[in-house]
PDB file of C-alpha atoms in Angstrom:
ATOM      1  CA  UNK E   1       0.000   0.000   0.000  1.00  0.00           C
ATOM      2  CA  UNK E   2       1.976   2.977  -1.210  1.00  0.00           C
ATOM      3  CA  UNK E   3      -0.800   5.561  -1.158  1.00  0.00           C
ATOM      4  CA  UNK E   4       1.276   7.844   1.073  1.00  0.00           C
ATOM      5  CA  UNK E   5       4.596   7.309  -0.716  1.00  0.00           C
ATOM      6  CA  UNK E   6       4.053   9.957  -3.375  1.00  0.00           C
ATOM      7  CA  UNK E   7       4.217  12.754  -0.821  1.00  0.00           C
ATOM      8  CA  UNK E   8       7.559  14.497  -0.375  1.00  0.00           C
ATOM      9  CA  UNK E   9       7.467  15.125   3.379  1.00  0.00           C
ATOM     10  CA  UNK E  10       8.302  12.284   5.753  1.00  0.00           C
ATOM     11  CA  UNK E  11       5.242  13.204   7.831  1.00  0.00           C
ATOM     12  CA  UNK E  12       1.997  14.262   6.154  1.00  0.00           C
ATOM     13  CA  UNK E  13      -0.924  15.656   8.098  1.00  0.00           C
ATOM     14  CA  UNK E  14      -4.196  14.684   6.400  1.00  0.00           C
ATOM     15  CA  UNK E  15      -6.480  15.262   9.372  1.00  0.00           C
ATOM     16  CA  UNK E  16      -7.877  18.391  10.986  1.00  0.00           C
ATOM     17  CA  UNK E  17      -9.265  17.187  14.324  1.00  0.00           C
ATOM     18  CA  UNK E  18      -6.003  17.597  16.260  1.00  0.00           C
ATOM     19  CA  UNK E  19      -3.672  20.545  15.810  1.00  0.00           C
ATOM     20  CA  UNK E  20      -0.023  19.598  15.893  1.00  0.00           C
ATOM     21  CA  UNK E  21       3.339  20.591  14.535  1.00  0.00           C
ATOM     22  CA  UNK E  22       4.739  18.296  11.856  1.00  0.00           C
ATOM     23  CA  UNK E  23       8.366  19.428  12.251  1.00  0.00           C
ATOM     24  CA  UNK E  24       9.071  17.821  15.653  1.00  0.00           C
ATOM     25  CA  UNK E  25       7.576  14.538  14.420  1.00  0.00           C
ATOM     26  CA  UNK E  26       9.820  14.600  11.339  1.00  0.00           C
ATOM     27  CA  UNK E  27      12.822  15.294  13.576  1.00  0.00           C
ATOM     28  CA  UNK E  28      11.901  12.354  15.798  1.00  0.00           C
ATOM     29  CA  UNK E  29      11.412  10.069  12.784  1.00  0.00           C
ATOM     30  CA  UNK E  30      14.921  10.991  11.576  1.00  0.00           C
ATOM     31  CA  UNK E  31      16.288  10.214  15.075  1.00  0.00           C
ATOM     32  CA  UNK E  32      14.624   6.787  15.000  1.00  0.00           C
ATOM     33  CA  UNK E  33      15.937   6.123  11.500  1.00  0.00           C
ATOM     34  CA  UNK E  34      19.466   7.065  12.574  1.00  0.00           C
ATOM     35  CA  UNK E  35      19.307   5.022  15.792  1.00  0.00           C
ATOM     36  CA  UNK E  36      18.252   1.828  14.028  1.00  0.00           C
ATOM     37  CA  UNK E  37      20.474   2.393  10.989  1.00  0.00           C
ATOM     38  CA  UNK E  38      17.827   3.442   8.487  1.00  0.00           C
ATOM     39  CA  UNK E  39      19.251   6.787   7.410  1.00  0.00           C
ATOM     40  CA  UNK E  40      19.246   5.645   3.798  1.00  0.00           C
ATOM     41  CA  UNK E  41      15.804   3.991   3.916  1.00  0.00           C
ATOM     42  CA  UNK E  42      12.565   5.845   3.313  1.00  0.00           C
ATOM     43  CA  UNK E  43       9.513   5.800   5.577  1.00  0.00           C
ATOM     44  CA  UNK E  44       6.263   7.699   5.158  1.00  0.00           C
ATOM     45  CA  UNK E  45       4.094   8.694   8.128  1.00  0.00           C
ATOM     46  CA  UNK E  46       0.589   9.926   7.446  1.00  0.00           C
ATOM     47  CA  UNK E  47      -1.595  11.455  10.141  1.00  0.00           C
ATOM     48  CA  UNK E  48      -5.193  10.561   9.360  1.00  0.00           C
ATOM     49  CA  UNK E  49      -8.667  10.970  10.842  1.00  0.00           C
ATOM     50  CA  UNK E  50     -10.333   8.363  13.030  1.00  0.00           C
ATOM     51  CA  UNK E  51     -12.712   7.614  10.143  1.00  0.00           C
ATOM     52  CA  UNK E  52      -9.807   6.969   7.749  1.00  0.00           C
ATOM     53  CA  UNK E  53      -7.854   4.765  10.144  1.00  0.00           C
ATOM     54  CA  UNK E  54     -11.047   2.828  10.951  1.00  0.00           C
ATOM     55  CA  UNK E  55     -11.528   2.232   7.214  1.00  0.00           C
ATOM     56  CA  UNK E  56      -7.913   1.052   6.870  1.00  0.00           C
ATOM     57  CA  UNK E  57      -8.216  -1.112   9.995  1.00  0.00           C
ATOM     58  CA  UNK E  58     -11.313  -2.814   8.561  1.00  0.00           C
ATOM     59  CA  UNK E  59      -9.847  -3.221   5.077  1.00  0.00           C
ATOM     60  CA  UNK E  60      -6.436  -4.576   6.083  1.00  0.00           C
ATOM     61  CA  UNK E  61      -6.926  -6.173   9.504  1.00  0.00           C
ATOM     62  CA  UNK E  62     -10.640  -6.956   9.402  1.00  0.00           C
ATOM     63  CA  UNK E  63     -11.077  -5.143  12.714  1.00  0.00           C
ATOM     64  CA  UNK E  64     -13.846  -2.626  13.295  1.00  0.00           C
ATOM     65  CA  UNK E  65     -13.232   0.868  14.606  1.00  0.00           C
ATOM     66  CA  UNK E  66     -10.295   3.221  14.818  1.00  0.00           C
ATOM     67  CA  UNK E  67      -6.881   2.264  16.123  1.00  0.00           C
ATOM     68  CA  UNK E  68      -3.879   4.413  16.938  1.00  0.00           C
ATOM     69  CA  UNK E  69      -1.314   3.176  14.408  1.00  0.00           C
ATOM     70  CA  UNK E  70      -1.142   0.897  11.367  1.00  0.00           C
ATOM     71  CA  UNK E  71       1.948  -0.082   9.418  1.00  0.00           C
ATOM     72  CA  UNK E  72       2.091  -1.093   5.783  1.00  0.00           C
ATOM     73  CA  UNK E  73       5.481  -2.649   4.962  1.00  0.00           C
ATOM     74  CA  UNK E  74       6.597  -2.331   1.351  1.00  0.00           C
ATOM     75  CA  UNK E  75       8.183  -5.781   1.581  1.00  0.00           C
ATOM     76  CA  UNK E  76       6.809  -8.851   3.344  1.00  0.00           C
ATOM     77  CA  UNK E  77       9.638 -10.206   5.483  1.00  0.00           C
ATOM     78  CA  UNK E  78       9.939 -13.784   6.665  1.00  0.00           C
ATOM     79  CA  UNK E  79      12.100 -12.564   9.530  1.00  0.00           C
ATOM     80  CA  UNK E  80      12.492  -9.122  11.065  1.00  0.00           C
ATOM     81  CA  UNK E  81      15.474  -7.026  10.066  1.00  0.00           C
ATOM     82  CA  UNK E  82      18.071  -7.563  12.775  1.00  0.00           C
ATOM     83  CA  UNK E  83      19.077  -4.401  14.548  1.00  0.00           C
ATOM     84  CA  UNK E  84      22.725  -4.195  15.429  1.00  0.00           C
ATOM     85  CA  UNK E  85      24.834  -1.441  16.908  1.00  0.00           C
ATOM     86  CA  UNK E  86      25.954  -0.744  13.349  1.00  0.00           C
ATOM     87  CA  UNK E  87      22.323  -0.429  12.264  1.00  0.00           C
ATOM     88  CA  UNK E  88      19.938  -2.443  10.149  1.00  0.00           C
ATOM     89  CA  UNK E  89      21.142  -4.246   7.055  1.00  0.00           C
ATOM     90  CA  UNK E  90      19.126  -2.532   4.339  1.00  0.00           C
ATOM     91  CA  UNK E  91      19.887  -1.360   0.839  1.00  0.00           C
ATOM     92  CA  UNK E  92      20.442   2.334   0.332  1.00  0.00           C
ATOM     93  CA  UNK E  93      17.223   4.061  -0.677  1.00  0.00           C
ATOM     94  CA  UNK E  94      15.048   1.056   0.199  1.00  0.00           C
ATOM     95  CA  UNK E  95      11.426   2.046   0.751  1.00  0.00           C
ATOM     96  CA  UNK E  96      10.308   0.479   4.043  1.00  0.00           C
ATOM     97  CA  UNK E  97       6.648   1.422   3.813  1.00  0.00           C
ATOM     98  CA  UNK E  98       3.908   3.575   5.251  1.00  0.00           C
ATOM     99  CA  UNK E  99       2.731   4.284   8.785  1.00  0.00           C
ATOM    100  CA  UNK E 100      -0.762   5.666   9.398  1.00  0.00           C
ATOM    101  CA  UNK E 101      -1.461   7.317  12.752  1.00  0.00           C
ATOM    102  CA  UNK E 102      -4.706   8.737  14.084  1.00  0.00           C
ATOM    103  CA  UNK E 103      -3.866  11.711  16.330  1.00  0.00           C
ATOM    104  CA  UNK E 104      -7.440  11.644  17.727  1.00  0.00           C
ATOM    105  CA  UNK E 105      -7.058   8.066  18.949  1.00  0.00           C
ATOM    106  CA  UNK E 106      -3.478   8.792  20.031  1.00  0.00           C
ATOM    107  CA  UNK E 107      -4.746  11.693  22.143  1.00  0.00           C
ATOM    108  CA  UNK E 108      -7.253   9.398  23.903  1.00  0.00           C
ATOM    109  CA  UNK E 109      -4.558   6.776  24.546  1.00  0.00           C
ATOM    110  CA  UNK E 110      -2.116   9.434  25.752  1.00  0.00           C
ATOM    111  CA  UNK E 111      -4.611  10.456  28.435  1.00  0.00           C
ATOM    112  CA  UNK E 112      -5.143   6.811  29.437  1.00  0.00           C
ATOM    113  CA  UNK E 113      -1.369   6.224  29.612  1.00  0.00           C
ATOM    114  CA  UNK E 114      -0.565   9.485  31.412  1.00  0.00           C
ATOM    115  CA  UNK E 115       1.552  10.792  28.519  1.00  0.00           C
ATOM    116  CA  UNK E 116       1.501  13.947  26.464  1.00  0.00           C
ATOM    117  CA  UNK E 117       0.216  13.731  22.892  1.00  0.00           C
ATOM    118  CA  UNK E 118       3.718  14.536  21.637  1.00  0.00           C
ATOM    119  CA  UNK E 119       5.233  11.574  23.506  1.00  0.00           C
ATOM    120  CA  UNK E 120       2.390   9.281  22.426  1.00  0.00           C
ATOM    121  CA  UNK E 121       2.938  10.186  18.769  1.00  0.00           C
ATOM    122  CA  UNK E 122       6.662   9.484  19.123  1.00  0.00           C
ATOM    123  CA  UNK E 123       5.904   6.096  20.700  1.00  0.00           C
ATOM    124  CA  UNK E 124       3.602   5.315  17.763  1.00  0.00           C
ATOM    125  CA  UNK E 125       6.200   6.331  15.179  1.00  0.00           C
ATOM    126  CA  UNK E 126       8.764   4.055  16.846  1.00  0.00           C
ATOM    127  CA  UNK E 127       6.205   1.229  17.069  1.00  0.00           C
ATOM    128  CA  UNK E 128       5.293   1.659  13.409  1.00  0.00           C
ATOM    129  CA  UNK E 129       8.918   1.612  12.257  1.00  0.00           C
ATOM    130  CA  UNK E 130       9.510  -1.655  14.126  1.00  0.00           C
ATOM    131  CA  UNK E 131       6.515  -3.175  12.335  1.00  0.00           C
ATOM    132  CA  UNK E 132       7.945  -2.011   8.988  1.00  0.00           C
ATOM    133  CA  UNK E 133      11.123  -3.874   9.868  1.00  0.00           C
ATOM    134  CA  UNK E 134       9.117  -7.057  10.285  1.00  0.00           C
ATOM    135  CA  UNK E 135       8.570  -7.167  14.047  1.00  0.00           C
ATOM    136  CA  UNK E 136       5.142  -8.325  15.225  1.00  0.00           C
ATOM    137  CA  UNK E 137       4.239  -8.170  18.919  1.00  0.00           C
ATOM    138  CA  UNK E 138       1.220 -10.390  18.291  1.00  0.00           C
ATOM    139  CA  UNK E 139       3.347 -13.372  17.232  1.00  0.00           C
ATOM    140  CA  UNK E 140       7.028 -12.914  18.158  1.00  0.00           C
ATOM    141  CA  UNK E 141       6.987 -14.071  21.793  1.00  0.00           C
ATOM    142  CA  UNK E 142       7.983 -10.673  23.188  1.00  0.00           C
ATOM    143  CA  UNK E 143      10.880  -9.884  20.840  1.00  0.00           C
ATOM    144  CA  UNK E 144       9.354  -6.632  19.552  1.00  0.00           C
ATOM    145  CA  UNK E 145       8.266  -5.526  23.036  1.00  0.00           C
ATOM    146  CA  UNK E 146      11.805  -6.026  24.356  1.00  0.00           C
ATOM    147  CA  UNK E 147      13.372  -4.014  21.527  1.00  0.00           C
ATOM    148  CA  UNK E 148      10.713  -1.313  21.778  1.00  0.00           C
ATOM    149  CA  UNK E 149      11.192  -0.918  25.557  1.00  0.00           C
ATOM    150  CA  UNK E 150      14.954  -0.587  25.063  1.00  0.00           C
ATOM    151  CA  UNK E 151      14.521   2.055  22.341  1.00  0.00           C
ATOM    152  CA  UNK E 152      11.863   3.958  24.306  1.00  0.00           C
ATOM    153  CA  UNK E 153      14.287   4.196  27.189  1.00  0.00           C
ATOM    154  CA  UNK E 154      17.043   5.406  24.864  1.00  0.00           C
ATOM    155  CA  UNK E 155      14.723   8.106  23.468  1.00  0.00           C
ATOM    156  CA  UNK E 156      13.389   9.112  26.881  1.00  0.00           C
ATOM    157  CA  UNK E 157       9.838   7.991  26.116  1.00  0.00           C
ATOM    158  CA  UNK E 158       7.915   6.774  29.140  1.00  0.00           C
TER     159      UNK E 158
END
């Protein structure tokens, strides 16, 4: 699903319900890319309405209602990309895929989790990138959760 790929910015805001600044999210995405060795790989993040993410959730996961984040990897991976201190082993310019985030749902979850919306959106970007790399917390016996906790700590995300 490359419907977001045509856009030039790394983060596109296609919703109007929640006001936010795109620049800090793009900066955080670049930090994540650098930390996991993806400086030369492309990722698209699109901020969408609850209605749009609910439609995507139904179409691609067969689940009703809005969710906070969905990831659409450009390549189906049999195994997740291994993260090493030297970074991920990816080809230069490889397109990893798209991440869709609903700021409205993120805002609700931020309140539930005692976080700011800014922190919640950063957590979702990190979570989405890990999914693009092939990690799946629903089936990997805690591997993604372990990596995500370690990276959240490194980024100061509680």
